[in-house]
């Protein structure tokens, strides 16, 4: 699929895809005889994973490092796992803080509900 179709299917803009290729997050994108990028299902799976990492707060530097290691192959599996474990731990901490904040907000809402005059 071409970059426009890939952007539509992945939800990632063509400009972002070009940037990801430039910085090494997307590597070895096939090109047709005219030099246009040709994406495949594996590229779609990869960008979906990259999007999840980004959506869960992994910094772009971490995503680039993960992509660099992935490109190096199976010998880097332990290091990639460690990156994901660190990211998961940070995400769990943020989720716990968010849950605590949500509880406090709900308590404040309940307090306001008790202060409202009946109609």
Coordinates of N, CA and C in Angstrom, one line a residue:
X1 N 0.8 -1.2 0.0 CA 0.0 0.0 0.0 C 0.9 1.2 0.0
X2 N 0.4 2.3 -0.6 CA 1.2 3.5 -0.7 C 1.1 4.3 0.7
X3 N 1.8 5.4 0.8 CA 1.8 6.1 2.1 C 0.5 6.7 2.4
X4 N -0.3 7.2 1.5 CA -1.6 7.7 1.8 C -2.6 6.6 2.3
X5 N -2.6 5.5 1.7 CA -3.4 4.4 2.2 C -2.9 3.9 3.5
X6 N -1.6 3.8 3.7 CA -1.0 3.4 5.0 C -1.4 4.3 6.1
X7 N -1.3 5.6 5.8 CA -1.6 6.7 6.8 C -3.1 6.5 7.2
X8 N -4.0 6.3 6.2 CA -5.4 6.2 6.5 C -5.6 4.9 7.4
X9 N -5.0 3.8 7.0 CA -5.2 2.6 7.8 C -4.6 2.6 9.2
X10 N -3.5 3.3 9.3 CA -2.7 3.3 10.6 C -3.2 4.4 11.5
X11 N -3.8 5.4 11.0 CA -4.2 6.6 11.8 C -3.0 7.5 12.1
X12 N -1.9 7.3 11.4 CA -0.7 8.1 11.5 C -0.5 8.9 10.3
X13 N -0.3 10.2 10.4 CA -0.2 11.1 9.2 C 1.0 10.7 8.3
X14 N 0.9 11.0 7.1 CA 2.0 10.8 6.1 C 3.2 11.5 6.6
X15 N 3.0 12.8 7.0 CA 4.2 13.5 7.5 C 4.9 12.9 8.7
X16 N 4.1 12.3 9.6 CA 4.7 11.6 10.8 C 5.4 10.4 10.3
X17 N 4.8 9.7 9.4 CA 5.4 8.4 8.9 C 6.8 8.8 8.2
X18 N 6.8 9.8 7.4 CA 8.1 10.2 6.8 C 9.1 10.6 7.9
X19 N 8.7 11.3 9.0 CA 9.5 11.7 10.1 C 10.0 10.4 10.8
X20 N 9.2 9.5 11.0 CA 9.6 8.2 11.7 C 10.6 7.5 10.9
X21 N 10.5 7.5 9.6 CA 11.4 6.9 8.7 C 12.8 7.6 8.8
X22 N 12.7 8.9 8.8 CA 13.9 9.8 8.8 C 14.7 9.5 10.1
X23 N 14.0 9.3 11.3 CA 14.7 9.2 12.5 C 15.0 7.7 12.9
X24 N 14.5 6.8 12.0 CA 14.9 5.4 12.3 C 13.8 4.6 13.0
X25 N 12.6 5.1 13.3 CA 11.6 4.4 13.9 C 11.0 3.4 12.9
X26 N 10.9 3.8 11.6 CA 10.5 3.0 10.5 C 11.8 2.7 9.7
X27 N 12.1 1.5 9.5 CA 13.3 1.2 8.7 C 13.0 0.3 7.5
X28 N 13.8 0.4 6.5 CA 13.8 -0.4 5.4 C 12.4 -0.5 4.7
X29 N 11.7 0.6 4.6 CA 10.5 0.6 3.9 C 10.8 0.4 2.4
X30 N 10.1 -0.6 1.9 CA 10.3 -1.0 0.4 C 9.9 0.2 -0.4
X31 N 10.5 0.3 -1.6 CA 10.2 1.3 -2.6 C 9.9 0.6 -3.9
X32 N 8.9 1.2 -4.7 CA 8.6 0.7 -6.0 C 9.6 1.3 -7.0
X33 N 9.4 1.0 -8.3 CA 10.3 1.4 -9.3 C 10.4 2.9 -9.4
X34 N 9.3 3.6 -9.0 CA 9.3 5.1 -9.1 C 9.9 5.7 -7.8
X35 N 10.3 4.9 -6.8 CA 10.8 5.4 -5.6 C 9.8 5.7 -4.5
X36 N 8.6 5.4 -4.8 CA 7.5 5.6 -3.8 C 7.5 4.5 -2.7
X37 N 7.3 4.9 -1.5 CA 7.2 3.9 -0.4 C 6.1 2.9 -0.6
X38 N 6.4 1.6 -0.3 CA 5.3 0.6 -0.4 C 5.3 -0.1 1.0
X39 N 4.2 0.0 1.7 CA 4.1 -0.5 3.0 C 3.4 -1.9 2.9
X40 N 3.6 -2.7 3.9 CA 3.0 -4.0 4.0 C 2.4 -4.2 5.4
X41 N 1.8 -5.4 5.5 CA 1.1 -5.7 6.8 C 2.0 -5.7 8.0
X42 N 3.3 -6.1 7.8 CA 4.3 -6.0 8.9 C 4.5 -4.6 9.3
X43 N 4.6 -3.7 8.3 CA 4.7 -2.3 8.7 C 3.5 -1.7 9.5
X44 N 2.4 -2.2 9.1 CA 1.1 -1.8 9.8 C 1.1 -2.3 11.2
X45 N 1.6 -3.5 11.4 CA 1.7 -4.1 12.8 C 2.7 -3.3 13.6
X46 N 3.8 -3.0 13.0 CA 4.9 -2.3 13.7 C 4.4 -0.9 14.1
X47 N 3.8 -0.1 13.2 CA 3.4 1.2 13.5 C 2.2 1.2 14.5
X48 N 1.4 0.2 14.6 CA 0.4 0.0 15.6 C 1.1 -0.1 17.0
X49 N 2.1 -0.9 17.0 CA 2.9 -1.0 18.3 C 3.5 0.3 18.7
X50 N 4.2 1.0 17.7 CA 4.8 2.3 18.0 C 3.7 3.2 18.6
X51 N 2.6 3.2 17.9 CA 1.5 4.1 18.4 C 1.1 3.8 19.8
X52 N 1.0 2.5 20.2 CA 0.7 2.1 21.6 C 1.8 2.6 22.5
X53 N 3.0 2.5 22.2 CA 4.1 3.0 23.0 C 4.0 4.5 23.2
X54 N 3.7 5.2 22.1 CA 3.6 6.7 22.2 C 2.4 7.0 23.1
X55 N 1.2 6.4 22.8 CA 0.0 6.7 23.6 C 0.2 6.4 25.1
X56 N 1.0 5.5 25.4 CA 1.2 5.1 26.8 C 2.4 5.9 27.4
X57 N 2.9 6.9 26.7 CA 3.8 7.8 27.3 C 5.3 7.5 27.1
X58 N 5.6 6.5 26.3 CA 7.1 6.3 26.1 C 7.6 7.5 25.3
X59 N 8.7 8.0 25.8 CA 9.3 9.1 25.0 C 9.8 8.6 23.7
X60 N 9.9 9.6 22.7 CA 10.4 9.2 21.4 C 11.8 8.6 21.4
X61 N 12.6 9.1 22.3 CA 14.0 8.5 22.4 C 13.9 7.1 22.8
X62 N 13.0 6.7 23.6 CA 12.8 5.3 24.0 C 12.3 4.4 22.8
X63 N 11.4 5.0 22.1 CA 10.8 4.3 20.9 C 11.9 4.1 19.9
X64 N 12.7 5.2 19.7 CA 13.8 5.1 18.7 C 14.8 4.0 19.1
X65 N 15.1 3.9 20.4 CA 16.0 2.9 20.9 C 15.5 1.5 20.7
X66 N 14.2 1.4 21.1 CA 13.5 0.1 20.8 C 13.6 -0.3 19.4
X67 N 13.3 0.6 18.5 CA 13.3 0.4 17.0 C 14.8 0.0 16.6
X68 N 15.8 0.7 17.1 CA 17.2 0.4 16.8 C 17.5 -1.0 17.2
X69 N 17.1 -1.4 18.4 CA 17.4 -2.7 18.9 C 16.7 -3.8 18.1
X70 N 15.4 -3.5 17.8 CA 14.6 -4.4 17.0 C 15.2 -4.7 15.6
X71 N 15.8 -3.7 15.0 CA 16.4 -3.8 13.7 C 17.7 -4.7 13.8
X72 N 18.3 -4.7 15.0 CA 19.5 -5.5 15.1 C 19.2 -7.0 15.3
X73 N 18.0 -7.4 15.6 CA 17.6 -8.8 15.6 C 17.5 -9.4 17.0
X74 N 17.4 -10.7 16.9 CA 17.1 -11.5 18.1 C 18.1 -11.4 19.2
X75 N 19.3 -11.0 18.9 CA 20.3 -10.9 19.9 C 20.0 -9.8 20.9
X76 N 19.1 -8.9 20.6 CA 18.7 -7.7 21.4 C 17.4 -8.0 22.2
X77 N 16.9 -9.2 22.1 CA 15.6 -9.4 22.7 C 15.6 -9.1 24.2
X78 N 16.6 -9.5 25.0 CA 16.7 -9.2 26.4 C 16.6 -7.7 26.7
X79 N 17.4 -6.9 25.9 CA 17.4 -5.5 26.1 C 16.0 -4.8 25.7
X80 N 15.4 -5.3 24.7 CA 14.1 -4.8 24.3 C 13.1 -5.2 25.4
X81 N 13.1 -6.4 25.9 CA 12.3 -6.8 27.0 C 12.5 -5.8 28.2
X82 N 13.7 -5.5 28.6 CA 14.0 -4.6 29.7 C 13.4 -3.2 29.4
X83 N 13.5 -2.7 28.2 CA 12.9 -1.4 27.9 C 11.4 -1.5 28.1
X84 N 10.8 -2.6 27.7 CA 9.3 -2.7 27.9 C 9.0 -2.8 29.3
X85 N 9.8 -3.6 30.1 CA 9.5 -3.7 31.5 C 9.6 -2.4 32.2
X86 N 10.6 -1.6 31.9 CA 10.8 -0.3 32.5 C 9.6 0.6 32.1
X87 N 9.2 0.5 30.9 CA 8.0 1.3 30.4 C 6.7 0.9 31.1
X88 N 6.6 -0.4 31.3 CA 5.4 -0.9 31.9 C 5.3 -0.5 33.4
X89 N 6.5 -0.5 34.1 CA 6.5 -0.1 35.5 C 6.2 1.4 35.6
X90 N 6.7 2.2 34.7 CA 6.4 3.7 34.7 C 4.9 3.9 34.4
X91 N 4.4 3.1 33.5 CA 2.9 3.2 33.2 C 2.1 2.8 34.4
X92 N 2.5 1.8 35.0 CA 1.7 1.3 36.2 C 1.7 2.4 37.3
X93 N 2.8 3.1 37.5 CA 2.9 4.2 38.5 C 2.0 5.3 38.1
X94 N 2.0 5.7 36.8 CA 1.1 6.8 36.3 C -0.4 6.4 36.5
X95 N -0.7 5.1 36.2 CA -2.1 4.7 36.3 C -2.5 4.7 37.8
X96 N -1.6 4.3 38.7 CA -1.9 4.4 40.1 C -2.2 5.8 40.6
X97 N -1.3 6.7 40.1 CA -1.5 8.2 40.5 C -2.8 8.7 39.9
X98 N -3.1 8.3 38.7 CA -4.4 8.7 38.0 C -5.6 8.2 38.8
X99 N -5.5 6.9 39.2 CA -6.6 6.3 40.0 C -6.8 7.1 41.3
X100 N -5.7 7.4 42.0 CA -5.7 8.2 43.2 C -6.4 9.5 43.0
X101 N -6.0 10.2 41.9 CA -6.6 11.5 41.5 C -8.0 11.3 41.2
X102 N -8.4 10.3 40.5 CA -9.8 10.1 40.2 C -10.6 9.9 41.5
X103 N -10.1 9.2 42.4 CA -10.8 9.0 43.7 C -11.0 10.3 44.4
X104 N -10.0 11.1 44.4 CA -10.1 12.4 45.1 C -11.2 13.3 44.3
X105 N -11.2 13.3 43.0 CA -12.1 14.1 42.3 C -13.5 13.6 42.5
X106 N -13.7 12.3 42.6 CA -15.1 11.7 42.9 C -15.5 12.1 44.3
X107 N -14.6 12.1 45.2 CA -14.9 12.5 46.6 C -15.4 14.0 46.6
X108 N -14.7 14.8 45.8 CA -15.1 16.2 45.8 C -16.4 16.4 45.1
X109 N -16.7 15.6 44.0 CA -18.0 15.7 43.4 C -19.1 15.3 44.4
X110 N -18.9 14.3 45.2 CA -19.8 13.9 46.2 C -20.0 15.0 47.2
X111 N -19.0 15.6 47.6 CA -19.1 16.7 48.5 C -19.9 17.8 48.0
X112 N -19.7 18.2 46.7 CA -20.5 19.2 46.0 C -22.0 18.8 45.9
X113 N -22.2 17.5 45.6 CA -23.6 17.1 45.6 C -24.3 17.2 46.9
X114 N -23.6 17.1 48.0 CA -24.2 17.2 49.3 C -24.4 18.7 49.6
X115 N -23.8 19.6 49.0 CA -23.9 21.0 49.2 C -25.0 21.7 48.4
X116 N -25.5 21.0 47.4 CA -26.5 21.5 46.5 C -27.9 21.6 47.2
X117 N -28.6 22.6 46.9 CA -29.9 22.8 47.5 C -30.9 21.9 46.6
X118 N -31.8 21.3 47.3 CA -32.8 20.5 46.5 C -33.7 21.5 45.7
X119 N -34.1 21.0 44.6 CA -35.0 21.8 43.7 C -36.4 21.9 44.2

